[in-house]
Amino acid sequence: MAGSPARVLVAGATGALGRLAVADLLERGALVALAGRDTEALAELAAAAHAPARTVDAYDLDACAGSAPWARAALGGLDGVLVTVGVAGFGPAAEVADATAEHLMTVNALCPMALLRGAVPVVGDGGFLAAVTGAIVDSPLLGTADYTASKAALAGWLGVLRRETRPRHLTVVDARLPHLDTGFASRAVAGTAPPLAAGADPAPVVHALVEQLVSALARSLPPGNAIPGTGLPTPSDPVH
Ligand SMILES: NC(=O)c1ccc[n+]([C@@H]2O[C@H](COP(=O)([O-])OP(=O)(O)OC[C@H]3O[C@@H](n4cnc5c(N)ncnc54)[C@H](OP(=O)(O)O)[C@@H]3O)[C@@H](O)[C@H]2O)c1
């Protein structure tokens, strides 16, 4: 049975991981809505992907919160949201400027939280809410206190969101990805990254993440329905 395609909002779509996620979702036949900061890059990506797009800056928390409702209207429904917005910033905890700390908290925590908070009432039951935090939440490095704090704040929030949305069978994913070869650390707003081993190839990591998200949709559907974006039937005994 051919399934209806999954409808997914990717926020941070013009970033390295966001672009990979968009491409992977499109390959699976999903319908994708794009949110990003860089208007020009977003327009190019939207044209290539034949996808609706919306410019959002992390500091505009109302616009962040309004992104999922916009995506639902643009796609005719919403099955999931993936947030890949983020920025790096480094320096010893005692020396990082308050403005840098505020920036990291806004981009890495408050913006994703607003995006996903706005998504809770509009994502269908059984859908997913996902954000990329990082392995640094579990293994902080010297010189990353404020970056780590911002990601840990998001991780903690996601953990509570997961429990609070369980009755609706929402899958909340805190993607603690390892260091990846995207140049992310070199785009830091302050300081220099501590010595890091070579980053891993991001493509298979993002592929696995998207697989996890699409599989979560599949498990959440009643038996006999099709898995959005795959055309495959769901398992007869779905796991919640
Ligand atoms: N790469 C890694 O090693 C790694 C590992 C673990 C976790 N992560 C996390 O994965 C996410 C994506 O990383 P990446 O490697 O894809 O880096 P990236 O290419 O620099 O992507 C970062 C994304 O965040 C957006 N962004 C930054 N500041 C913003 C702001 N003020 N308002 C709105 N959007 C803003 C960027 O928008 P523009 O496109 O407009 O610049 C871009 O889409 C980040 O949250 C990062 O912390 C990365």
PDB file of C-alpha atoms and ligand atoms in Angstrom:
ATOM      1  CA  MET A   1       0.000   0.000   0.000  1.00  0.00           C
ATOM      2  CA  ALA A   2       1.384   3.398  -0.885  1.00  0.00           C
ATOM      3  CA  GLY A   3       1.654   5.549   2.242  1.00  0.00           C
ATOM      4  CA  SER A   4       1.063   9.247   2.512  1.00  0.00           C
ATOM      5  CA  PRO A   5       4.387  11.053   2.748  1.00  0.00           C
ATOM      6  CA  ALA A   6       5.737  12.232   6.095  1.00  0.00           C
ATOM      7  CA  ARG A   7       5.432  16.003   6.578  1.00  0.00           C
ATOM      8  CA  VAL A   8       8.482  17.375   8.367  1.00  0.00           C
ATOM      9  CA  LEU A   9       9.783  20.811   9.360  1.00  0.00           C
ATOM     10  CA  VAL A  10      13.579  21.148   9.368  1.00  0.00           C
ATOM     11  CA  ALA A  11      14.754  24.248  11.263  1.00  0.00           C
ATOM     12  CA  GLY A  12      18.360  25.168  10.592  1.00  0.00           C
ATOM     13  CA  ALA A  13      17.857  23.817   7.099  1.00  0.00           C
ATOM     14  CA  THR A  14      20.712  25.795   5.520  1.00  0.00           C
ATOM     15  CA  GLY A  15      23.326  24.406   7.908  1.00  0.00           C
ATOM     16  CA  ALA A  16      25.494  21.408   7.072  1.00  0.00           C
ATOM     17  CA  LEU A  17      23.467  18.876   9.050  1.00  0.00           C
ATOM     18  CA  GLY A  18      20.175  20.530   8.115  1.00  0.00           C
ATOM     19  CA  ARG A  19      20.953  20.214   4.402  1.00  0.00           C
ATOM     20  CA  LEU A  20      21.843  16.549   4.809  1.00  0.00           C
ATOM     21  CA  ALA A  21      18.624  15.902   6.713  1.00  0.00           C
ATOM     22  CA  VAL A  22      16.539  17.692   4.085  1.00  0.00           C
ATOM     23  CA  ALA A  23      18.171  15.682   1.281  1.00  0.00           C
ATOM     24  CA  ASP A  24      17.669  12.414   3.168  1.00  0.00           C
ATOM     25  CA  LEU A  25      14.012  13.176   3.894  1.00  0.00           C
ATOM     26  CA  LEU A  26      13.364  14.114   0.269  1.00  0.00           C
ATOM     27  CA  GLU A  27      14.968  10.866  -0.903  1.00  0.00           C
ATOM     28  CA  ARG A  28      12.475   9.022   1.288  1.00  0.00           C
ATOM     29  CA  GLY A  29       9.595  10.854  -0.361  1.00  0.00           C
ATOM     30  CA  ALA A  30       8.836  13.092   2.618  1.00  0.00           C
ATOM     31  CA  LEU A  31       7.291  16.540   2.267  1.00  0.00           C
ATOM     32  CA  VAL A  32       9.626  19.058   3.859  1.00  0.00           C
ATOM     33  CA  ALA A  33       9.181  22.635   5.078  1.00  0.00           C
ATOM     34  CA  LEU A  34      12.320  24.658   5.666  1.00  0.00           C
ATOM     35  CA  ALA A  35      13.177  27.250   8.317  1.00  0.00           C
ATOM     36  CA  GLY A  36      16.509  29.029   8.325  1.00  0.00           C
ATOM     37  CA  ARG A  37      18.302  32.288   8.999  1.00  0.00           C
ATOM     38  CA  ASP A  38      20.117  32.942   5.725  1.00  0.00           C
ATOM     39  CA  THR A  39      17.394  34.248   3.407  1.00  0.00           C
ATOM     40  CA  GLU A  40      19.383  33.846   0.202  1.00  0.00           C
ATOM     41  CA  ALA A  41      20.670  30.357   0.963  1.00  0.00           C
ATOM     42  CA  LEU A  42      17.201  29.362   2.118  1.00  0.00           C
ATOM     43  CA  ALA A  43      15.595  30.555  -1.111  1.00  0.00           C
ATOM     44  CA  GLU A  44      18.106  28.557  -3.174  1.00  0.00           C
ATOM     45  CA  LEU A  45      17.539  25.435  -1.093  1.00  0.00           C
ATOM     46  CA  ALA A  46      13.769  25.854  -1.210  1.00  0.00           C
ATOM     47  CA  ALA A  47      13.840  26.184  -4.991  1.00  0.00           C
ATOM     48  CA  ALA A  48      15.978  23.064  -5.355  1.00  0.00           C
ATOM     49  CA  ALA A  49      13.839  21.099  -2.907  1.00  0.00           C
ATOM     50  CA  HIS A  50      10.499  22.482  -4.170  1.00  0.00           C
ATOM     51  CA  ALA A  51       9.755  23.170  -0.514  1.00  0.00           C
ATOM     52  CA  PRO A  52       8.069  26.019   1.376  1.00  0.00           C
ATOM     53  CA  ALA A  53      10.505  28.135   3.370  1.00  0.00           C
ATOM     54  CA  ARG A  54      10.420  30.653   6.191  1.00  0.00           C
ATOM     55  CA  THR A  55      13.216  32.892   7.447  1.00  0.00           C
ATOM     56  CA  VAL A  56      13.706  32.697  11.218  1.00  0.00           C
ATOM     57  CA  ASP A  57      16.386  34.188  13.445  1.00  0.00           C
ATOM     58  CA  ALA A  58      17.017  32.584  16.815  1.00  0.00           C
ATOM     59  CA  TYR A  59      16.505  35.901  18.597  1.00  0.00           C
ATOM     60  CA  ASP A  60      12.931  36.137  17.322  1.00  0.00           C
ATOM     61  CA  LEU A  61      11.434  33.584  19.685  1.00  0.00           C
ATOM     62  CA  ASP A  62       7.881  34.377  18.588  1.00  0.00           C
ATOM     63  CA  ALA A  63       8.861  33.548  15.000  1.00  0.00           C
ATOM     64  CA  CYS A  64      10.549  30.367  16.244  1.00  0.00           C
ATOM     65  CA  ALA A  65       7.348  29.358  18.049  1.00  0.00           C
ATOM     66  CA  GLY A  66       5.293  30.175  14.973  1.00  0.00           C
ATOM     67  CA  SER A  67       7.341  28.002  12.647  1.00  0.00           C
ATOM     68  CA  ALA A  68       5.616  24.671  13.268  1.00  0.00           C
ATOM     69  CA  PRO A  69       2.101  26.145  12.869  1.00  0.00           C
ATOM     70  CA  TRP A  70       3.321  27.748   9.630  1.00  0.00           C
ATOM     71  CA  ALA A  71       4.753  24.399   8.467  1.00  0.00           C
ATOM     72  CA  ARG A  72       1.540  22.570   9.263  1.00  0.00           C
ATOM     73  CA  ALA A  73      -0.416  25.060   7.172  1.00  0.00           C
ATOM     74  CA  ALA A  74       2.129  24.896   4.334  1.00  0.00           C
ATOM     75  CA  LEU A  75       2.258  21.084   4.258  1.00  0.00           C
ATOM     76  CA  GLY A  76      -1.350  20.344   5.134  1.00  0.00           C
ATOM     77  CA  GLY A  77      -0.335  18.669   8.403  1.00  0.00           C
ATOM     78  CA  LEU A  78       2.818  18.026  10.388  1.00  0.00           C
ATOM     79  CA  ASP A  79       4.327  14.690  11.465  1.00  0.00           C
ATOM     80  CA  GLY A  80       7.635  15.868  12.874  1.00  0.00           C
ATOM     81  CA  VAL A  81      10.084  18.676  13.538  1.00  0.00           C
ATOM     82  CA  LEU A  82      13.871  18.418  13.438  1.00  0.00           C
ATOM     83  CA  VAL A  83      15.917  21.337  14.808  1.00  0.00           C
ATOM     84  CA  THR A  84      19.536  21.587  13.677  1.00  0.00           C
ATOM     85  CA  VAL A  85      20.021  25.241  14.658  1.00  0.00           C
ATOM     86  CA  GLY A  86      23.147  25.836  16.715  1.00  0.00           C
ATOM     87  CA  VAL A  87      26.307  27.850  17.151  1.00  0.00           C
ATOM     88  CA  ALA A  88      29.661  27.194  18.800  1.00  0.00           C
ATOM     89  CA  GLY A  89      31.488  29.460  21.234  1.00  0.00           C
ATOM     90  CA  PHE A  90      34.556  28.689  23.314  1.00  0.00           C
ATOM     91  CA  GLY A  91      36.678  29.974  26.174  1.00  0.00           C
ATOM     92  CA  PRO A  92      37.373  29.299  29.837  1.00  0.00           C
ATOM     93  CA  ALA A  93      34.248  29.587  31.987  1.00  0.00           C
ATOM     94  CA  ALA A  94      35.762  32.461  33.962  1.00  0.00           C
ATOM     95  CA  GLU A  95      36.515  34.498  30.844  1.00  0.00           C
ATOM     96  CA  VAL A  96      33.592  34.075  28.440  1.00  0.00           C
ATOM     97  CA  ALA A  97      31.788  37.392  27.895  1.00  0.00           C
ATOM     98  CA  ASP A  98      28.211  37.549  29.156  1.00  0.00           C
ATOM     99  CA  ALA A  99      27.104  38.563  25.677  1.00  0.00           C
ATOM    100  CA  THR A 100      28.636  35.367  24.282  1.00  0.00           C
ATOM    101  CA  ALA A 101      26.987  33.284  26.997  1.00  0.00           C
ATOM    102  CA  GLU A 102      23.647  34.908  26.225  1.00  0.00           C
ATOM    103  CA  HIS A 103      24.103  34.271  22.507  1.00  0.00           C
ATOM    104  CA  LEU A 104      24.887  30.590  23.042  1.00  0.00           C
ATOM    105  CA  MET A 105      21.876  30.155  25.328  1.00  0.00           C
ATOM    106  CA  THR A 106      19.593  31.904  22.863  1.00  0.00           C
ATOM    107  CA  VAL A 107      20.681  30.039  19.732  1.00  0.00           C
ATOM    108  CA  ASN A 108      21.342  26.623  21.278  1.00  0.00           C
ATOM    109  CA  ALA A 109      18.612  26.436  23.911  1.00  0.00           C
ATOM    110  CA  LEU A 110      15.888  29.100  23.798  1.00  0.00           C
ATOM    111  CA  CYS A 111      15.422  28.976  20.019  1.00  0.00           C
ATOM    112  CA  PRO A 112      15.100  25.165  19.734  1.00  0.00           C
ATOM    113  CA  MET A 113      12.859  25.142  22.815  1.00  0.00           C
ATOM    114  CA  ALA A 114      10.572  27.783  21.292  1.00  0.00           C
ATOM    115  CA  LEU A 115      10.489  25.913  17.974  1.00  0.00           C
ATOM    116  CA  LEU A 116       9.520  22.650  19.640  1.00  0.00           C
ATOM    117  CA  ARG A 117       7.162  24.257  22.178  1.00  0.00           C
ATOM    118  CA  GLY A 118       5.296  25.773  19.259  1.00  0.00           C
ATOM    119  CA  ALA A 119       5.231  22.358  17.609  1.00  0.00           C
ATOM    120  CA  VAL A 120       3.658  20.419  20.487  1.00  0.00           C
ATOM    121  CA  PRO A 121       0.050  21.438  19.777  1.00  0.00           C
ATOM    122  CA  VAL A 122       0.323  21.119  16.006  1.00  0.00           C
ATOM    123  CA  VAL A 123       2.302  17.904  15.459  1.00  0.00           C
ATOM    124  CA  GLY A 124       0.004  14.952  15.041  1.00  0.00           C
ATOM    125  CA  ASP A 125      -0.194  12.302  17.768  1.00  0.00           C
ATOM    126  CA  GLY A 126       2.577   9.757  17.178  1.00  0.00           C
ATOM    127  CA  GLY A 127       4.801  12.380  15.591  1.00  0.00           C
ATOM    128  CA  PHE A 128       8.354  13.358  16.518  1.00  0.00           C
ATOM    129  CA  LEU A 129      10.064  16.372  18.045  1.00  0.00           C
ATOM    130  CA  ALA A 130      13.841  16.286  17.631  1.00  0.00           C
ATOM    131  CA  ALA A 131      16.816  18.528  18.219  1.00  0.00           C
ATOM    132  CA  VAL A 132      20.551  18.068  17.889  1.00  0.00           C
ATOM    133  CA  THR A 133      22.361  18.604  21.195  1.00  0.00           C
ATOM    134  CA  GLY A 134      25.704  16.785  21.108  1.00  0.00           C
ATOM    135  CA  ALA A 135      27.936  14.222  22.745  1.00  0.00           C
ATOM    136  CA  ILE A 136      29.370  17.136  24.693  1.00  0.00           C
ATOM    137  CA  VAL A 137      26.364  16.940  27.026  1.00  0.00           C
ATOM    138  CA  ASP A 138      27.829  13.684  28.383  1.00  0.00           C
ATOM    139  CA  SER A 139      31.518  14.500  27.920  1.00  0.00           C
ATOM    140  CA  PRO A 140      32.204  18.236  28.300  1.00  0.00           C
ATOM    141  CA  LEU A 141      35.648  19.476  27.259  1.00  0.00           C
ATOM    142  CA  LEU A 142      37.688  22.235  28.877  1.00  0.00           C
ATOM    143  CA  GLY A 143      36.995  25.552  27.208  1.00  0.00           C
ATOM    144  CA  THR A 144      33.397  24.649  26.349  1.00  0.00           C
ATOM    145  CA  ALA A 145      31.542  25.512  29.584  1.00  0.00           C
ATOM    146  CA  ASP A 146      29.023  27.901  28.071  1.00  0.00           C
ATOM    147  CA  TYR A 147      28.479  25.885  24.898  1.00  0.00           C
ATOM    148  CA  THR A 148      28.046  22.758  27.040  1.00  0.00           C
ATOM    149  CA  ALA A 149      25.674  24.586  29.379  1.00  0.00           C
ATOM    150  CA  SER A 150      23.466  25.657  26.481  1.00  0.00           C
ATOM    151  CA  LYS A 151      23.298  22.136  25.062  1.00  0.00           C
ATOM    152  CA  ALA A 152      22.745  20.608  28.507  1.00  0.00           C
ATOM    153  CA  ALA A 153      19.878  23.064  29.065  1.00  0.00           C
ATOM    154  CA  LEU A 154      18.259  21.895  25.839  1.00  0.00           C
ATOM    155  CA  ALA A 155      18.892  18.244  26.706  1.00  0.00           C
ATOM    156  CA  GLY A 156      17.271  18.649  30.129  1.00  0.00           C
ATOM    157  CA  TRP A 157      14.263  20.382  28.601  1.00  0.00           C
ATOM    158  CA  LEU A 158      13.854  17.644  25.992  1.00  0.00           C
ATOM    159  CA  GLY A 159      13.929  14.994  28.702  1.00  0.00           C
ATOM    160  CA  VAL A 160      10.988  16.566  30.520  1.00  0.00           C
ATOM    161  CA  LEU A 161       9.150  17.218  27.246  1.00  0.00           C
ATOM    162  CA  ARG A 162       9.506  13.510  26.416  1.00  0.00           C
ATOM    163  CA  ARG A 163       7.781  12.496  29.625  1.00  0.00           C
ATOM    164  CA  GLU A 164       5.078  15.157  29.381  1.00  0.00           C
ATOM    165  CA  THR A 165       4.104  14.230  25.814  1.00  0.00           C
ATOM    166  CA  ARG A 166       4.125  10.466  26.303  1.00  0.00           C
ATOM    167  CA  PRO A 167       0.305  10.234  26.449  1.00  0.00           C
ATOM    168  CA  ARG A 168       0.250  11.491  22.853  1.00  0.00           C
ATOM    169  CA  HIS A 169       2.898   8.987  21.760  1.00  0.00           C
ATOM    170  CA  LEU A 170       5.188  11.760  20.607  1.00  0.00           C
ATOM    171  CA  THR A 171       8.785  10.680  20.090  1.00  0.00           C
ATOM    172  CA  VAL A 172      11.163  13.275  21.548  1.00  0.00           C
ATOM    173  CA  VAL A 173      14.715  12.837  20.296  1.00  0.00           C
ATOM    174  CA  ASP A 174      17.768  14.409  21.932  1.00  0.00           C
ATOM    175  CA  ALA A 175      20.369  13.696  19.239  1.00  0.00           C
ATOM    176  CA  ARG A 176      23.718  13.693  21.051  1.00  0.00           C
ATOM    177  CA  LEU A 177      25.786  13.513  17.889  1.00  0.00           C
ATOM    178  CA  PRO A 178      29.570  13.119  17.968  1.00  0.00           C
ATOM    179  CA  HIS A 179      32.052  15.618  16.524  1.00  0.00           C
ATOM    180  CA  LEU A 180      31.397  15.712  12.782  1.00  0.00           C
ATOM    181  CA  ASP A 181      33.335  17.046   9.844  1.00  0.00           C
ATOM    182  CA  THR A 182      31.109  20.049   9.032  1.00  0.00           C
ATOM    183  CA  GLY A 183      33.391  22.935  10.057  1.00  0.00           C
ATOM    184  CA  PHE A 184      30.932  23.806  12.845  1.00  0.00           C
ATOM    185  CA  ALA A 185      33.601  24.581  15.467  1.00  0.00           C
ATOM    186  CA  SER A 186      35.451  26.856  13.042  1.00  0.00           C
ATOM    187  CA  ARG A 187      32.322  29.054  12.824  1.00  0.00           C
ATOM    188  CA  ALA A 188      32.427  29.795  16.565  1.00  0.00           C
ATOM    189  CA  VAL A 189      31.149  33.226  17.608  1.00  0.00           C
ATOM    190  CA  ALA A 190      33.919  33.474  20.210  1.00  0.00           C
ATOM    191  CA  GLY A 191      37.150  31.718  21.102  1.00  0.00           C
ATOM    192  CA  THR A 192      38.863  28.750  19.549  1.00  0.00           C
ATOM    193  CA  ALA A 193      37.835  25.138  19.845  1.00  0.00           C
ATOM    194  CA  PRO A 194      39.900  22.892  22.113  1.00  0.00           C
ATOM    195  CA  PRO A 195      41.969  20.282  20.259  1.00  0.00           C
ATOM    196  CA  LEU A 196      39.525  17.849  18.665  1.00  0.00           C
ATOM    197  CA  ALA A 197      40.051  14.569  16.892  1.00  0.00           C
ATOM    198  CA  ALA A 198      39.068  14.539  13.239  1.00  0.00           C
ATOM    199  CA  GLY A 199      35.307  14.817  12.849  1.00  0.00           C
ATOM    200  CA  ALA A 200      33.357  11.862  11.538  1.00  0.00           C
ATOM    201  CA  ASP A 201      31.615  11.839   8.156  1.00  0.00           C
ATOM    202  CA  PRO A 202      28.262  13.544   8.875  1.00  0.00           C
ATOM    203  CA  ALA A 203      26.278  11.856   6.085  1.00  0.00           C
ATOM    204  CA  PRO A 204      25.818   8.395   7.655  1.00  0.00           C
ATOM    205  CA  VAL A 205      25.187   9.954  11.052  1.00  0.00           C
ATOM    206  CA  VAL A 206      22.387  12.144   9.717  1.00  0.00           C
ATOM    207  CA  HIS A 207      21.062   9.212   7.697  1.00  0.00           C
ATOM    208  CA  ALA A 208      20.815   7.155  10.906  1.00  0.00           C
ATOM    209  CA  LEU A 209      19.097  10.017  12.713  1.00  0.00           C
ATOM    210  CA  VAL A 210      16.507  10.454   9.956  1.00  0.00           C
ATOM    211  CA  GLU A 211      15.989   6.695   9.939  1.00  0.00           C
ATOM    212  CA  GLN A 212      15.321   6.843  13.686  1.00  0.00           C
ATOM    213  CA  LEU A 213      12.775   9.624  13.228  1.00  0.00           C
ATOM    214  CA  VAL A 214      10.933   7.971  10.338  1.00  0.00           C
ATOM    215  CA  SER A 215      10.916   4.663  12.204  1.00  0.00           C
ATOM    216  CA  ALA A 216       9.392   6.396  15.202  1.00  0.00           C
ATOM    217  CA  LEU A 217       6.533   7.562  13.000  1.00  0.00           C
ATOM    218  CA  ALA A 218       6.098   4.033  11.744  1.00  0.00           C
ATOM    219  CA  ARG A 219       5.873   2.545  15.227  1.00  0.00           C
ATOM    220  CA  SER A 220       3.352   5.147  16.322  1.00  0.00           C
ATOM    221  CA  LEU A 221       0.791   4.410  13.644  1.00  0.00           C
ATOM    222  CA  PRO A 222      -2.049   1.958  14.144  1.00  0.00           C
ATOM    223  CA  PRO A 223      -1.471  -1.458  12.550  1.00  0.00           C
ATOM    224  CA  GLY A 224      -2.468  -1.640   8.908  1.00  0.00           C
ATOM    225  CA  ASN A 225      -1.576   1.975   8.129  1.00  0.00           C
ATOM    226  CA  ALA A 226       1.379   2.812   5.936  1.00  0.00           C
ATOM    227  CA  ILE A 227       4.625   4.302   7.197  1.00  0.00           C
ATOM    228  CA  PRO A 228       4.785   7.922   6.046  1.00  0.00           C
ATOM    229  CA  GLY A 229       7.529   8.468   3.518  1.00  0.00           C
ATOM    230  CA  THR A 230       8.177   4.777   2.917  1.00  0.00           C
ATOM    231  CA  GLY A 231       5.021   3.183   1.571  1.00  0.00           C
ATOM    232  CA  LEU A 232       5.743   0.231   3.889  1.00  0.00           C
ATOM    233  CA  PRO A 233       3.065  -1.258   6.113  1.00  0.00           C
ATOM    234  CA  THR A 234       3.467  -0.739   9.851  1.00  0.00           C
ATOM    235  CA  PRO A 235       4.318  -3.661  12.143  1.00  0.00           C
ATOM    236  CA  SER A 236       1.185  -5.449  13.350  1.00  0.00           C
ATOM    237  CA  ASP A 237       2.204  -4.887  16.966  1.00  0.00           C
ATOM    238  CA  PRO A 238       3.365  -1.285  17.234  1.00  0.00           C
ATOM    239  CA  VAL A 239       5.705  -0.394  20.084  1.00  0.00           C
ATOM    240  CA  HIS A 240       4.851   2.712  22.061  1.00  0.00           C
TER     241      HIS A 240
HETATM  242  N1  LIG B   1      29.112  19.459  13.476  1.00  0.00           N
HETATM  243  C1  LIG B   1      29.324  18.856  14.636  1.00  0.00           C
HETATM  244  O1  LIG B   1      30.426  18.362  14.936  1.00  0.00           O
HETATM  245  C2  LIG B   1      28.204  18.741  15.637  1.00  0.00           C
HETATM  246  C3  LIG B   1      28.270  17.759  16.629  1.00  0.00           C
HETATM  247  C4  LIG B   1      27.233  17.658  17.565  1.00  0.00           C
HETATM  248  C5  LIG B   1      26.176  18.537  17.493  1.00  0.00           C
HETATM  249  N2  LIG B   1      26.147  19.490  16.529  1.00  0.00           N
HETATM  250  C6  LIG B   1      25.016  20.398  16.473  1.00  0.00           C
HETATM  251  O2  LIG B   1      24.374  20.229  15.232  1.00  0.00           O
HETATM  252  C7  LIG B   1      23.754  21.453  14.846  1.00  0.00           C
HETATM  253  C8  LIG B   1      24.126  21.765  13.390  1.00  0.00           C
HETATM  254  O3  LIG B   1      25.513  21.811  13.260  1.00  0.00           O
HETATM  255  P1  LIG B   1      26.221  21.925  11.817  1.00  0.00           P
HETATM  256  O4  LIG B   1      27.443  21.124  11.887  1.00  0.00           O
HETATM  257  O5  LIG B   1      25.223  21.648  10.762  1.00  0.00           O
HETATM  258  O6  LIG B   1      26.648  23.451  11.825  1.00  0.00           O
HETATM  259  P2  LIG B   1      26.237  24.626  10.833  1.00  0.00           P
HETATM  260  O7  LIG B   1      26.459  24.213   9.423  1.00  0.00           O
HETATM  261  O8  LIG B   1      27.013  25.835  11.310  1.00  0.00           O
HETATM  262  O9  LIG B   1      24.689  24.828  11.089  1.00  0.00           O
HETATM  263  C9  LIG B   1      24.223  25.633  12.143  1.00  0.00           C
HETATM  264  C10 LIG B   1      22.828  26.070  11.814  1.00  0.00           C
HETATM  265  O10 LIG B   1      22.370  26.953  12.865  1.00  0.00           O
HETATM  266  C11 LIG B   1      21.875  28.151  12.252  1.00  0.00           C
HETATM  267  N3  LIG B   1      22.062  29.309  13.099  1.00  0.00           N
HETATM  268  C12 LIG B   1      23.190  29.735  13.687  1.00  0.00           C
HETATM  269  N4  LIG B   1      22.949  30.881  14.347  1.00  0.00           N
HETATM  270  C13 LIG B   1      21.648  31.181  14.144  1.00  0.00           C
HETATM  271  C14 LIG B   1      20.793  32.240  14.544  1.00  0.00           C
HETATM  272  N5  LIG B   1      21.241  33.261  15.271  1.00  0.00           N
HETATM  273  N6  LIG B   1      19.502  32.215  14.154  1.00  0.00           N
HETATM  274  C15 LIG B   1      19.032  31.201  13.394  1.00  0.00           C
HETATM  275  N7  LIG B   1      19.776  30.180  12.972  1.00  0.00           N
HETATM  276  C16 LIG B   1      21.076  30.177  13.342  1.00  0.00           C
HETATM  277  C17 LIG B   1      22.697  28.300  10.990  1.00  0.00           C
HETATM  278  O11 LIG B   1      22.035  29.165  10.091  1.00  0.00           O
HETATM  279  P3  LIG B   1      22.772  29.699   8.765  1.00  0.00           P
HETATM  280  O12 LIG B   1      22.646  28.597   7.768  1.00  0.00           O
HETATM  281  O13 LIG B   1      22.023  30.920   8.411  1.00  0.00           O
HETATM  282  O14 LIG B   1      24.200  29.985   9.138  1.00  0.00           O
HETATM  283  C18 LIG B   1      22.748  26.865  10.502  1.00  0.00           C
HETATM  284  O15 LIG B   1      21.568  26.509   9.844  1.00  0.00           O
HETATM  285  C19 LIG B   1      24.184  22.484  15.877  1.00  0.00           C
HETATM  286  O16 LIG B   1      23.156  22.628  16.842  1.00  0.00           O
HETATM  287  C20 LIG B   1      25.391  21.861  16.536  1.00  0.00           C
HETATM  288  O17 LIG B   1      25.553  22.287  17.876  1.00  0.00           O
HETATM  289  C21 LIG B   1      27.118  19.604  15.584  1.00  0.00           C
END
